[in-house]
Tab-separated table of C-alpha atoms in Angstrom:
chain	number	residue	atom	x	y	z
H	224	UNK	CA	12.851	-38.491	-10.157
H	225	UNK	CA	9.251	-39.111	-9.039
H	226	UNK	CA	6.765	-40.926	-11.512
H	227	UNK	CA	4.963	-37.471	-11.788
H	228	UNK	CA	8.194	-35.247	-12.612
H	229	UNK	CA	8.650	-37.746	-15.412
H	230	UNK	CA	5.446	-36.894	-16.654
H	231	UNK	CA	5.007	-33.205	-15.960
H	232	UNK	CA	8.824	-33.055	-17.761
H	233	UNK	CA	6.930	-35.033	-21.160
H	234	UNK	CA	4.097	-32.722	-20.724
H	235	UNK	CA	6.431	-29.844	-20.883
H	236	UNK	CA	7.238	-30.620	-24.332
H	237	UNK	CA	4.522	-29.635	-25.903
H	238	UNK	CA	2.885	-26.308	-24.407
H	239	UNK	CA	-0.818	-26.661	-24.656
H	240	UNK	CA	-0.481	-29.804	-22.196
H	241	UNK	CA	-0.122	-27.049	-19.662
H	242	UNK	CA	-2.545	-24.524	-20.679
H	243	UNK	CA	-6.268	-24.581	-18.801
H	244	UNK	CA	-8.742	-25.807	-20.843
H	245	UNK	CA	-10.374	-22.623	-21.025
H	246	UNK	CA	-7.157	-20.327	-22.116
H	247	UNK	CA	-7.560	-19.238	-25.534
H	248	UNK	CA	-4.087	-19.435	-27.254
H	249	UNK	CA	-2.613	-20.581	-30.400
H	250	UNK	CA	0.633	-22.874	-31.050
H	251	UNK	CA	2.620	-23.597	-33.983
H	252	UNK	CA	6.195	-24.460	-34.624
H	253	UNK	CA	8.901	-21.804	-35.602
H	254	UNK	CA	10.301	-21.841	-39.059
H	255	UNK	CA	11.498	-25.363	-39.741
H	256	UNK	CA	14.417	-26.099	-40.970
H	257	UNK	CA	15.262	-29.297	-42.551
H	258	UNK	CA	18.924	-31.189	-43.489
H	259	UNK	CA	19.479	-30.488	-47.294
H	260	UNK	CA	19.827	-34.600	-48.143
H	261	UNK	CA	16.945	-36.160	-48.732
H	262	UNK	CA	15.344	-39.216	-48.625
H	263	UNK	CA	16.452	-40.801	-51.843
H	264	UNK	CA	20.054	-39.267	-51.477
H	265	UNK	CA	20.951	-40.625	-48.492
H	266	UNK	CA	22.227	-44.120	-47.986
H	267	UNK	CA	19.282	-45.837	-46.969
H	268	UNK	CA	16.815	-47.658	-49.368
H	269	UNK	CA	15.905	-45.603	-52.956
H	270	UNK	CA	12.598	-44.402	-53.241
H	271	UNK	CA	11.647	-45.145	-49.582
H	272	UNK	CA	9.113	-43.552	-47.611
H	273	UNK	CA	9.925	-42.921	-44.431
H	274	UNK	CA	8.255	-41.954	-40.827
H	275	UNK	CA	9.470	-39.300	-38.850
H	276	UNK	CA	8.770	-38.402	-34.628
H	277	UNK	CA	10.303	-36.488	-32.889
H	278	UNK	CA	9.872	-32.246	-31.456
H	279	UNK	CA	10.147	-29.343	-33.123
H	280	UNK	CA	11.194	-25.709	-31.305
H	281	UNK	CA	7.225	-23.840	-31.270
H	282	UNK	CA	5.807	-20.664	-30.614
H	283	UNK	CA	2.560	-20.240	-28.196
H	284	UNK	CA	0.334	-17.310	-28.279
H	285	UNK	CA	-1.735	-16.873	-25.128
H	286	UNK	CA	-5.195	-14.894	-26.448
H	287	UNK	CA	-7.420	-15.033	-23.712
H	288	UNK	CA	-7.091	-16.204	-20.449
H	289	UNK	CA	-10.597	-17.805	-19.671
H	290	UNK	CA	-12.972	-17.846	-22.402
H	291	UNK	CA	-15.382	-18.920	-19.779
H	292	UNK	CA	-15.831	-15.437	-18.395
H	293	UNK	CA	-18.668	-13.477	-18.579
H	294	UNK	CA	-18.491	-10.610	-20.158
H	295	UNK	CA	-15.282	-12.288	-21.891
H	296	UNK	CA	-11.987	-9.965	-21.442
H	297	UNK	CA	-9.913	-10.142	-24.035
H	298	UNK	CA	-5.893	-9.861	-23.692
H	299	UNK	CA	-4.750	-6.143	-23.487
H	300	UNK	CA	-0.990	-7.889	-23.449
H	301	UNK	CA	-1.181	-10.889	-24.899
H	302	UNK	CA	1.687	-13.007	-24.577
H	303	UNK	CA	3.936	-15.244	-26.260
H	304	UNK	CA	6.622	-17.406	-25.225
H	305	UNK	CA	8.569	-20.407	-27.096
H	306	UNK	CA	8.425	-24.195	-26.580
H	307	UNK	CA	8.411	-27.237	-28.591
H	308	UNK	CA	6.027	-29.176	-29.982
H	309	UNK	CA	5.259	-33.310	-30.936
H	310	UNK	CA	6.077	-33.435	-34.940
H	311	UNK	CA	4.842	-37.297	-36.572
H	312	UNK	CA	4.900	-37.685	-40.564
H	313	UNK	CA	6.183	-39.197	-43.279
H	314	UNK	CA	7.893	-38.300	-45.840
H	315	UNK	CA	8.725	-39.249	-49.788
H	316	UNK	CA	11.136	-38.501	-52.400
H	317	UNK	CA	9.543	-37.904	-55.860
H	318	UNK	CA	13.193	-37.785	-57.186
H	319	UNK	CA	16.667	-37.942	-56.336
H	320	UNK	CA	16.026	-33.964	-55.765
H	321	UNK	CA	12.563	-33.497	-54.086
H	322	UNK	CA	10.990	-34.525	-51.472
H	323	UNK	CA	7.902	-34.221	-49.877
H	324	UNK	CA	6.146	-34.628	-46.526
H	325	UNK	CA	3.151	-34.469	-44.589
H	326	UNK	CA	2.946	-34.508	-40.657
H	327	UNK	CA	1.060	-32.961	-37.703
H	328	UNK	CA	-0.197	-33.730	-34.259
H	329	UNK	CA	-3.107	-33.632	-32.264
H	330	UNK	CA	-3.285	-31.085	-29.643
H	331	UNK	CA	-4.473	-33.057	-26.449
H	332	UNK	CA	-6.743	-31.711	-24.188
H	333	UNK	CA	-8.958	-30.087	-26.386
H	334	UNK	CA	-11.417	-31.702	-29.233
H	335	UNK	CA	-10.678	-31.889	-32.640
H	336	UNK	CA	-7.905	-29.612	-32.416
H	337	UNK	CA	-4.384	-30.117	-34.103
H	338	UNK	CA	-1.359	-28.795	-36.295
H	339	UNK	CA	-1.009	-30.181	-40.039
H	340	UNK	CA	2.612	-29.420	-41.861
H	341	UNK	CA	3.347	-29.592	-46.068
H	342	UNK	CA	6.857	-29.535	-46.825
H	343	UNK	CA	8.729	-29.438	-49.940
H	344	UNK	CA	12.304	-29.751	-50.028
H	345	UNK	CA	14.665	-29.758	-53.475
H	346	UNK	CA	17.664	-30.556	-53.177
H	347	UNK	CA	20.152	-28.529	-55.377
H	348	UNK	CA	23.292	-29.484	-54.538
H	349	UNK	CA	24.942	-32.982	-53.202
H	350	UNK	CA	24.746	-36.654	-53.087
H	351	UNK	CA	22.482	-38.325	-55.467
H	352	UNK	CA	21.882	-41.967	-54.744
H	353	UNK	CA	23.415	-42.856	-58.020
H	354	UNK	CA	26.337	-40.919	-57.408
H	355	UNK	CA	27.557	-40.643	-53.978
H	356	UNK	CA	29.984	-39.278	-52.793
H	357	UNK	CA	30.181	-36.439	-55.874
H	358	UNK	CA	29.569	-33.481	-54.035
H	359	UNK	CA	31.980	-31.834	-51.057
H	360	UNK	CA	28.579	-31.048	-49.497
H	361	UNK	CA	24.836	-31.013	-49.988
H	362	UNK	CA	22.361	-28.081	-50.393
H	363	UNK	CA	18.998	-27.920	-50.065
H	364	UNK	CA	15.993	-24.978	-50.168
H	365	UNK	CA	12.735	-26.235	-48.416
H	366	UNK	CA	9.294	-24.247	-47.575
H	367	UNK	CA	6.683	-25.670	-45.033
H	368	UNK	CA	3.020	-24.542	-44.799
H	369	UNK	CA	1.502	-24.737	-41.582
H	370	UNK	CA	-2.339	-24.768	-40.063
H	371	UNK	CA	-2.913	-25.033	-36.614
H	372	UNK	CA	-6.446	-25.275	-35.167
H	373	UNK	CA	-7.483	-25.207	-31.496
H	374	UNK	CA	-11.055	-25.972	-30.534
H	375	UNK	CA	-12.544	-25.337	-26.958
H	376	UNK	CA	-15.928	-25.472	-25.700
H	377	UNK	CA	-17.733	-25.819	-21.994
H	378	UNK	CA	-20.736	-24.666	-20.143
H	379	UNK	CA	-19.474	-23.089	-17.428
H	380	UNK	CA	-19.511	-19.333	-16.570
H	381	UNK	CA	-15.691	-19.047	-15.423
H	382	UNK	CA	-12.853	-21.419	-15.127
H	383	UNK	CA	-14.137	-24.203	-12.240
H	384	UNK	CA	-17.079	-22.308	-12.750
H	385	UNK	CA	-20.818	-23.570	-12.130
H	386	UNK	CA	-22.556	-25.040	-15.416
H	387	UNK	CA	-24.744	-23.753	-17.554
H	388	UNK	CA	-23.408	-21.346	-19.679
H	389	UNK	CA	-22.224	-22.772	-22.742
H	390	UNK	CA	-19.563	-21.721	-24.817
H	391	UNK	CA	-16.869	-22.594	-27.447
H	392	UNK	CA	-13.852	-20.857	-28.895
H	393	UNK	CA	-11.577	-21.316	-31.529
H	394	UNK	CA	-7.626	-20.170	-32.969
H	395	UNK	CA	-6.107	-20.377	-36.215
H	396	UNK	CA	-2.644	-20.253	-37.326
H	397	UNK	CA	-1.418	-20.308	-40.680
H	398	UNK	CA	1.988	-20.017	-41.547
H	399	UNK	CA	4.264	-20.077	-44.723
H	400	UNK	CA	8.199	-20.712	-44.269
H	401	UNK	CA	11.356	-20.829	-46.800
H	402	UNK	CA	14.336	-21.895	-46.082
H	403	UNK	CA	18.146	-23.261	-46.711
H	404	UNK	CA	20.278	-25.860	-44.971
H	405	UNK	CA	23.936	-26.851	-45.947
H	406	UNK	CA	25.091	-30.621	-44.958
H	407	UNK	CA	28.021	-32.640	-45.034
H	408	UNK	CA	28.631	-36.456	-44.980
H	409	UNK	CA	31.155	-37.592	-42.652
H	410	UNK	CA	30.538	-41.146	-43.076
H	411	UNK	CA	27.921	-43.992	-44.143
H	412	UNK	CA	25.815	-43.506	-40.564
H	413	UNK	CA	27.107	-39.851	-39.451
H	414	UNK	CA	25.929	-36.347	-41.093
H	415	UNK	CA	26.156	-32.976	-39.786
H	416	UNK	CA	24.382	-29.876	-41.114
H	417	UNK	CA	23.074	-26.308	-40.528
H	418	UNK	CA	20.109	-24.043	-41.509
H	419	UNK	CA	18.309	-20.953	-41.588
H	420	UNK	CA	14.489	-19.965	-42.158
H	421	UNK	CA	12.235	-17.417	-42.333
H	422	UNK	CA	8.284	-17.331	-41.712
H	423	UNK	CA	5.099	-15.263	-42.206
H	424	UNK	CA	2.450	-16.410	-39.905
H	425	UNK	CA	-1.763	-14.821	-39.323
H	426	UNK	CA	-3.653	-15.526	-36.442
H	427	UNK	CA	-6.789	-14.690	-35.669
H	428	UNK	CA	-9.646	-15.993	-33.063
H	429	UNK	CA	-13.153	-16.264	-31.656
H	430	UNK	CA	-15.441	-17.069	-28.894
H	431	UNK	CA	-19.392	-18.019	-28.871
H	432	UNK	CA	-20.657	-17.586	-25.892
H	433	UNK	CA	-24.488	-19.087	-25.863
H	434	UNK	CA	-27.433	-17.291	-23.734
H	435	UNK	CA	-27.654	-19.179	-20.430
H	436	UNK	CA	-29.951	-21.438	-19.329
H	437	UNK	CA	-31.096	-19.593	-16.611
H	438	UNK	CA	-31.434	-16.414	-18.573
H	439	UNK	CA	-29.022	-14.064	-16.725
H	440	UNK	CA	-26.630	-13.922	-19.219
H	441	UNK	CA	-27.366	-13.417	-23.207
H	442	UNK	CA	-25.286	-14.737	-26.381
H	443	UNK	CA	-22.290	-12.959	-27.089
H	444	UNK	CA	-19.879	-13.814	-29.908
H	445	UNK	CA	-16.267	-12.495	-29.915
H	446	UNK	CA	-13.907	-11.851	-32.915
H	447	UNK	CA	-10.528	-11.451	-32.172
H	448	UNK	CA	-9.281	-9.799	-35.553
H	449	UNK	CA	-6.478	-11.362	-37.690
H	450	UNK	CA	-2.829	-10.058	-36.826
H	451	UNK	CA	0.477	-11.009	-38.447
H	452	UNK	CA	3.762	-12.122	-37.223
H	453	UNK	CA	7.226	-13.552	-38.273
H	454	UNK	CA	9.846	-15.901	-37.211
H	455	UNK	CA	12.886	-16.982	-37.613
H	456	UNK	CA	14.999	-20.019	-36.728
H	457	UNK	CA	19.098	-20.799	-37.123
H	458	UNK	CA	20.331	-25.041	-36.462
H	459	UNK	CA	22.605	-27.120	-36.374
H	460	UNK	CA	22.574	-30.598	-35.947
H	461	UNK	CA	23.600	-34.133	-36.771
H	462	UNK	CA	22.276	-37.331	-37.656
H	463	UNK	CA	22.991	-40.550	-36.833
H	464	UNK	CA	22.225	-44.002	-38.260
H	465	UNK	CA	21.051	-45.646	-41.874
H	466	UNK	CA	17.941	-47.072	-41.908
H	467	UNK	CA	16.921	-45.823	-38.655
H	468	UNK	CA	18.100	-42.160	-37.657
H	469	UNK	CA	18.730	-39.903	-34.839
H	470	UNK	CA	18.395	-36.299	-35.220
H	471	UNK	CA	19.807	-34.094	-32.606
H	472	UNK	CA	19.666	-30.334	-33.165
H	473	UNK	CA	20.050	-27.676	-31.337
H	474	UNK	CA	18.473	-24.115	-32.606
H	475	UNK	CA	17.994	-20.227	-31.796
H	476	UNK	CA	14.676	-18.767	-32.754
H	477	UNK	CA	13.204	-15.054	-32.987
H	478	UNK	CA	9.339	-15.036	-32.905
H	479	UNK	CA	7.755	-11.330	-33.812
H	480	UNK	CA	3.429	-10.990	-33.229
H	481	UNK	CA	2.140	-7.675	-32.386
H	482	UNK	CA	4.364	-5.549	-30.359
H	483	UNK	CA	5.910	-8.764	-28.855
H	484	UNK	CA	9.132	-10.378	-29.301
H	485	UNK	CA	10.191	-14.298	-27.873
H	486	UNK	CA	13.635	-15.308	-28.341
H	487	UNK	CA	13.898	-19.135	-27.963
H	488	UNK	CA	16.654	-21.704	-27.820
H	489	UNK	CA	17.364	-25.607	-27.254
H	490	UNK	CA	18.078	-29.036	-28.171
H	491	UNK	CA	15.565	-31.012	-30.336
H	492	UNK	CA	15.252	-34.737	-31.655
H	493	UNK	CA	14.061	-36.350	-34.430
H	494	UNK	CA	13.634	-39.887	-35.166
H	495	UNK	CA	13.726	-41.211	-38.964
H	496	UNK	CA	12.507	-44.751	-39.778
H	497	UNK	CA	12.838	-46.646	-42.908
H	498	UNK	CA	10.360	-49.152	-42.025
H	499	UNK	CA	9.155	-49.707	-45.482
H	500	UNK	CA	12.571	-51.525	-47.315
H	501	UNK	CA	15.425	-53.104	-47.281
H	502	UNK	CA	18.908	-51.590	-48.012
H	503	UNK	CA	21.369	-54.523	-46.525
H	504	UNK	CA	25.077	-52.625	-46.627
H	505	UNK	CA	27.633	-54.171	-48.832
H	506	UNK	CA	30.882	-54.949	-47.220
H	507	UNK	CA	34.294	-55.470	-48.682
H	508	UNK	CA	36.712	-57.789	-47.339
H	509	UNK	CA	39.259	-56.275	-45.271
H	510	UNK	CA	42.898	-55.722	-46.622
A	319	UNK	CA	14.749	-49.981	-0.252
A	320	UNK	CA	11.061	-49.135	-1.051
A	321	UNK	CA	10.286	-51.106	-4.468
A	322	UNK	CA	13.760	-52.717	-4.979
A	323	UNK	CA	12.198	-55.984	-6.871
A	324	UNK	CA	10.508	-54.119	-8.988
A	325	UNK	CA	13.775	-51.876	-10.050
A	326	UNK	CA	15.718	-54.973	-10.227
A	327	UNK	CA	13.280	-56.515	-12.520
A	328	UNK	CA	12.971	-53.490	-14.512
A	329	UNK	CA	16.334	-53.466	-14.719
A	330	UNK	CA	16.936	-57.161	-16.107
A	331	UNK	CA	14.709	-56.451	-18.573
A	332	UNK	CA	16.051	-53.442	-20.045
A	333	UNK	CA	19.362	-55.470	-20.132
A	334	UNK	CA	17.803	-58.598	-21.691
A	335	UNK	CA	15.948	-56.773	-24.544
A	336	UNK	CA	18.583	-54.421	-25.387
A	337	UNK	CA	20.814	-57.987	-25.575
A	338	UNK	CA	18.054	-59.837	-27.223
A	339	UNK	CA	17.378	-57.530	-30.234
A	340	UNK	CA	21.448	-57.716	-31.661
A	341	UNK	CA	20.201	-60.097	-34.657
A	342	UNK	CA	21.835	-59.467	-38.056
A	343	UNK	CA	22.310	-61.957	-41.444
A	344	UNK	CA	25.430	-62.018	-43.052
A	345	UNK	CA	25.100	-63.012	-46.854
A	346	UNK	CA	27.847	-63.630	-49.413
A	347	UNK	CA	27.499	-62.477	-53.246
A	348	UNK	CA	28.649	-66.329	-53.955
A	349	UNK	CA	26.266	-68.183	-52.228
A	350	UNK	CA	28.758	-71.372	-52.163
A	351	UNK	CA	30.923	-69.805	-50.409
A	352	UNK	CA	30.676	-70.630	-46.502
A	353	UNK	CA	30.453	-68.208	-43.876
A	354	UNK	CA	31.928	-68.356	-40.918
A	355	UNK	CA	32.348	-66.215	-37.188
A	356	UNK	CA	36.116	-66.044	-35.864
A	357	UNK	CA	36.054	-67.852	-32.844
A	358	UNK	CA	32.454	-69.237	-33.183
A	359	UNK	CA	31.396	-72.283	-33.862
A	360	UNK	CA	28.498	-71.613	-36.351
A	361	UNK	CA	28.948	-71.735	-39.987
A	362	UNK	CA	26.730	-71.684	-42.329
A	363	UNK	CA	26.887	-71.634	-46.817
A	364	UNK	CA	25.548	-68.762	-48.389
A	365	UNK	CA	23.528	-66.979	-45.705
A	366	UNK	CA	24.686	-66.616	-41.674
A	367	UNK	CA	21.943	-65.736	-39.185
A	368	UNK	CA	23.348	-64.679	-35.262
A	369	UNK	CA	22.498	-62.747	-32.256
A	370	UNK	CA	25.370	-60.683	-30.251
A	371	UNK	CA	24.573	-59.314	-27.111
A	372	UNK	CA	27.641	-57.070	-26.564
A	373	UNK	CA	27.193	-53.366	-26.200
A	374	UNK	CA	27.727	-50.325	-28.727
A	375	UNK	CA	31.849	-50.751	-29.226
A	376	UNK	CA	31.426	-54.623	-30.457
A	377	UNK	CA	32.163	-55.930	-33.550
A	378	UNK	CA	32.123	-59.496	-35.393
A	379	UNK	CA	34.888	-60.882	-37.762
A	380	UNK	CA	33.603	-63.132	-40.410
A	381	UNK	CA	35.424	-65.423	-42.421
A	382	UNK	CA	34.926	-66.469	-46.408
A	383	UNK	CA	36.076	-69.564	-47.487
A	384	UNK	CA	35.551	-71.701	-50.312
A	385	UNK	CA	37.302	-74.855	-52.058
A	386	UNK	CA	40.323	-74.158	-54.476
A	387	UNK	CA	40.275	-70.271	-53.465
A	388	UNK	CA	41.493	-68.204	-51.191
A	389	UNK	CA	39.672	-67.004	-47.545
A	390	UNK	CA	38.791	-63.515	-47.059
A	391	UNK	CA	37.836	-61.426	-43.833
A	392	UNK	CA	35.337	-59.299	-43.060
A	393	UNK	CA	34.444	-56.555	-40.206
A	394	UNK	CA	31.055	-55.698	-39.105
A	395	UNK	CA	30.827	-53.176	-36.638
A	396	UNK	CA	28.032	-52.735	-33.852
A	397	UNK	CA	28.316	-49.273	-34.277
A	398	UNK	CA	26.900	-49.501	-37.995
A	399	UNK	CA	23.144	-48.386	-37.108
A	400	UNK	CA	21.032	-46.239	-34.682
A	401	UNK	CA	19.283	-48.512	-31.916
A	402	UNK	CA	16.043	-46.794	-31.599
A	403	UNK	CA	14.773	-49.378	-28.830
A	404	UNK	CA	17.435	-48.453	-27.092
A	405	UNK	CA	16.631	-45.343	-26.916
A	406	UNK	CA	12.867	-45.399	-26.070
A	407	UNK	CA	13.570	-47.888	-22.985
A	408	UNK	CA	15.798	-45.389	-21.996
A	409	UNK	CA	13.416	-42.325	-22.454
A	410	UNK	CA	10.532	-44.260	-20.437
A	411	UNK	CA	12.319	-46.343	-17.929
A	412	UNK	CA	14.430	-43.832	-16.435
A	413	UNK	CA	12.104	-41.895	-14.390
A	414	UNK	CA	11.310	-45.232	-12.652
A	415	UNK	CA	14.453	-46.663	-12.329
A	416	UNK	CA	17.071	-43.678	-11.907
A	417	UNK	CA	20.993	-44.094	-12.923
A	418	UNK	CA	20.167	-48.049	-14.225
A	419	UNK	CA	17.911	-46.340	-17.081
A	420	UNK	CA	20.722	-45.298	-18.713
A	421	UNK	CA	22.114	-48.556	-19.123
A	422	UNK	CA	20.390	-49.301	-22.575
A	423	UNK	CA	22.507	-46.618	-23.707
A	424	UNK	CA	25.175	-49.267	-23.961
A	425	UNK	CA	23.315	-50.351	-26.747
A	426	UNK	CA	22.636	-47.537	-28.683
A	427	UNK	CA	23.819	-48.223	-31.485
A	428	UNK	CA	23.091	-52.113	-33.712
A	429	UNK	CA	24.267	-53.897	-36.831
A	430	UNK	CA	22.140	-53.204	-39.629
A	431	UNK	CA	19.870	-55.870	-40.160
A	432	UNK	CA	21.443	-57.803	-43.406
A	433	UNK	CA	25.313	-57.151	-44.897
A	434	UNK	CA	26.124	-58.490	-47.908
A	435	UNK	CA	29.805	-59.684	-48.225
A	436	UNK	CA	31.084	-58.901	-51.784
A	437	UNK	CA	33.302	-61.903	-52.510
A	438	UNK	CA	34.696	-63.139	-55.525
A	439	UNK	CA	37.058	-66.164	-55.623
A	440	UNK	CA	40.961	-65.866	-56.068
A	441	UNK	CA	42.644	-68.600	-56.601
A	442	UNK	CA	44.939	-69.679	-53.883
A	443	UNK	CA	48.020	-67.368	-54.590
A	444	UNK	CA	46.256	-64.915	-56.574
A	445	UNK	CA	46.609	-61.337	-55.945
């Protein structure tokens, strides 16, 4: 594999690495679902914070195809396809039952653009970490709010365009998800589990285009009105490790926006650190 | 043939820090008590530092012993914790390297960083 498949393959990851810089679209992940333990429930160190990387399964929304163009034309079709996206975090249990988490990413490419994710998981069912082992399995509900914001701006007239003509545009996404996941320990470092969840997503857009410098085009602003969708997203996974974990999961998700539907499926992985303590395993002597 | 140093030496690396980063301590609840590796020569009282450079599917027998009471054994297993170095020099170094990338793979999985050996002394012919 040549040093620029290896890239192009990372830059595949995450969808708006591919987009032109003057598509108008939107990103966001699916509904999430999370593995019912949390933090303070697992094995690793009580009350621990801990960081998380790794991709989540996404949904792109392709608005306009060149925001540069004068007059702008809008998407008759717009389209939508599925991907994944870069997730980074942390993480915190408030009690042996909740947890909660921030985490986002910066969308490349673009300025000041990015995705910010709340979650709040409760865990009603399982392991505690003062009494392990209690439970046949662990269950947990969770609900993630998401915001996604991609700005664009240029001064040219079309994409590759001359310059001149300046212009910026903007998406939002915001998106509300609920969920449960069901889990079972099959030993200190291995876990298995599967989820479902559901989400209610708006988007809605627009493009300033400023009068150009030479005068042969005036302002125009766009408004692309808000519109509604859904999504929804079925795991399983495992994880491996204690104080540092592997996710791997594999999913199957359903997008819904307009009159457009995006089935999506693949593997995903998640990192877990517990960077922040100290949990050294006790070990009995052998018989 | 094109670039073969630098694949080699891309190569010996992965190996060495995948080998390199096996370090774990070994403590006993009775720090009196000395530790010991079966088949190593390092001992140690109380606390037992060491590096093991063997793959995923290793493990490390340890050995308890103090005056008037009986030894015990212990089994730490290499498989015990997720290597995430491991898995990043495999992620990044593949592309450049091909097949050999995979290699850290062997390594994929660490001791955890500190064990604690619960021991408590029985006299000799205790059960």
């Amino acid at each position: 594999m040549t040093f620029h498949r290896a890239l192009i393959l990372l830059a595949g990851m995450t969808l708006p690495f591919l987009t032109a810089c003057t598509t108008l679209y939107s990103t966001a992940p699916v509904a999430i679902v999370e593995p019912p333990q949390n933090a303070s429930s697992t094995q690793a160190p009580k009350d621990n914070t801990r960081v998380n990387y790794g991709l989540l399964p996404a949904q792109n929304f392709r608005i306009a195809d060149d925001v540069a163009d004068r007059p702008l034309v809008v998407r008759q079709n717009p389209e939508m396809v599925t991907g994944r996206t870069w997730d980074f975090g942390i993480r915190k249990p408030f009690s042996d039952h909740l947890e909660l988490g921030i985490s986002g990413f910066p969308i490349l490419s673009t300025n000041l653009s990015g995705q910010l994710i709340g979650m709040a998981k409760y865990q009603l069912l399982g392991n505690t970490y003062e009494k392990i082992q209690q439970h046949p399995f662990d269950l947990a509900i969770y609900s993630h709010v998401i915001f996604t914001e991609v700005n664009l701006s240029g001064n040219q007239r079309r994409l590759f365009g001359e310059g001149g003509y300046p212009w910026n545009a903007e998406s939002h996404f915001q998106g509300v998800s609920a969920g449960i996941s069901i889990g079972k320990t099959i030993s200190r470092n291995f876990y298995i589990y599967s989820g479902v969840a559901h989400q209610q997503f708006q988007i809605d857009a627009s493009v300033n285009q400023s009068a150009s410098h030479d005068g042969d085009y005036p302002s125009a602003s766009y408004q692309i009105p808000r519109s509604s969708g859904t999504s929804d997203n079925i795991l399983f996974g495992f994880s491996f490790g204690v104080r540092h974990q592997i996710n791997v999961t594999y999913n199957f998700s359903k997008s819904k926006w307009r009159d457009l539907t995006a089935d999506g499926s693949g593997l995903n992985v998640n990192l877990l650190f517990y960077e922040f303590g100290k949990a050294p395993q006790t070990v009995e002597p052998n018989k | 043939m094109k670039y073969v140093f630098l694949k080699l030496s891309l190569s010996a690396l992965i190996i060495l820090q995948c080998a390199c980063a096996s370090v774990t301590t070994v403590e006993t609840t009775d720090k009196d008590a000395l530790i010991s590796r079966e088949g190593k020569n390092d001992e140690a009282k109380g606390s037992l530092g060491f590096r093991d450079g063997r793959p995923f599917y290793a493990k490390t027998n340890l050995i308890v012993e103090k005056d008037g009471c009986q030894t015990q054994r212990y089994t730490v297993y290499k498989t015990d914790e997720f290597h995430p170095e491991a898995f990043f020099i495999t992620l990044f170094t593949t592309p450049y390297v091909g097949l050999l990338g995979v290699l850290p793979l062997l390594w994929i999985t660490t001791y955890e960083k500190k064990y604690v050996l619960n021991y408590t002394c029985l006299k000799r012919g205790e059960k």
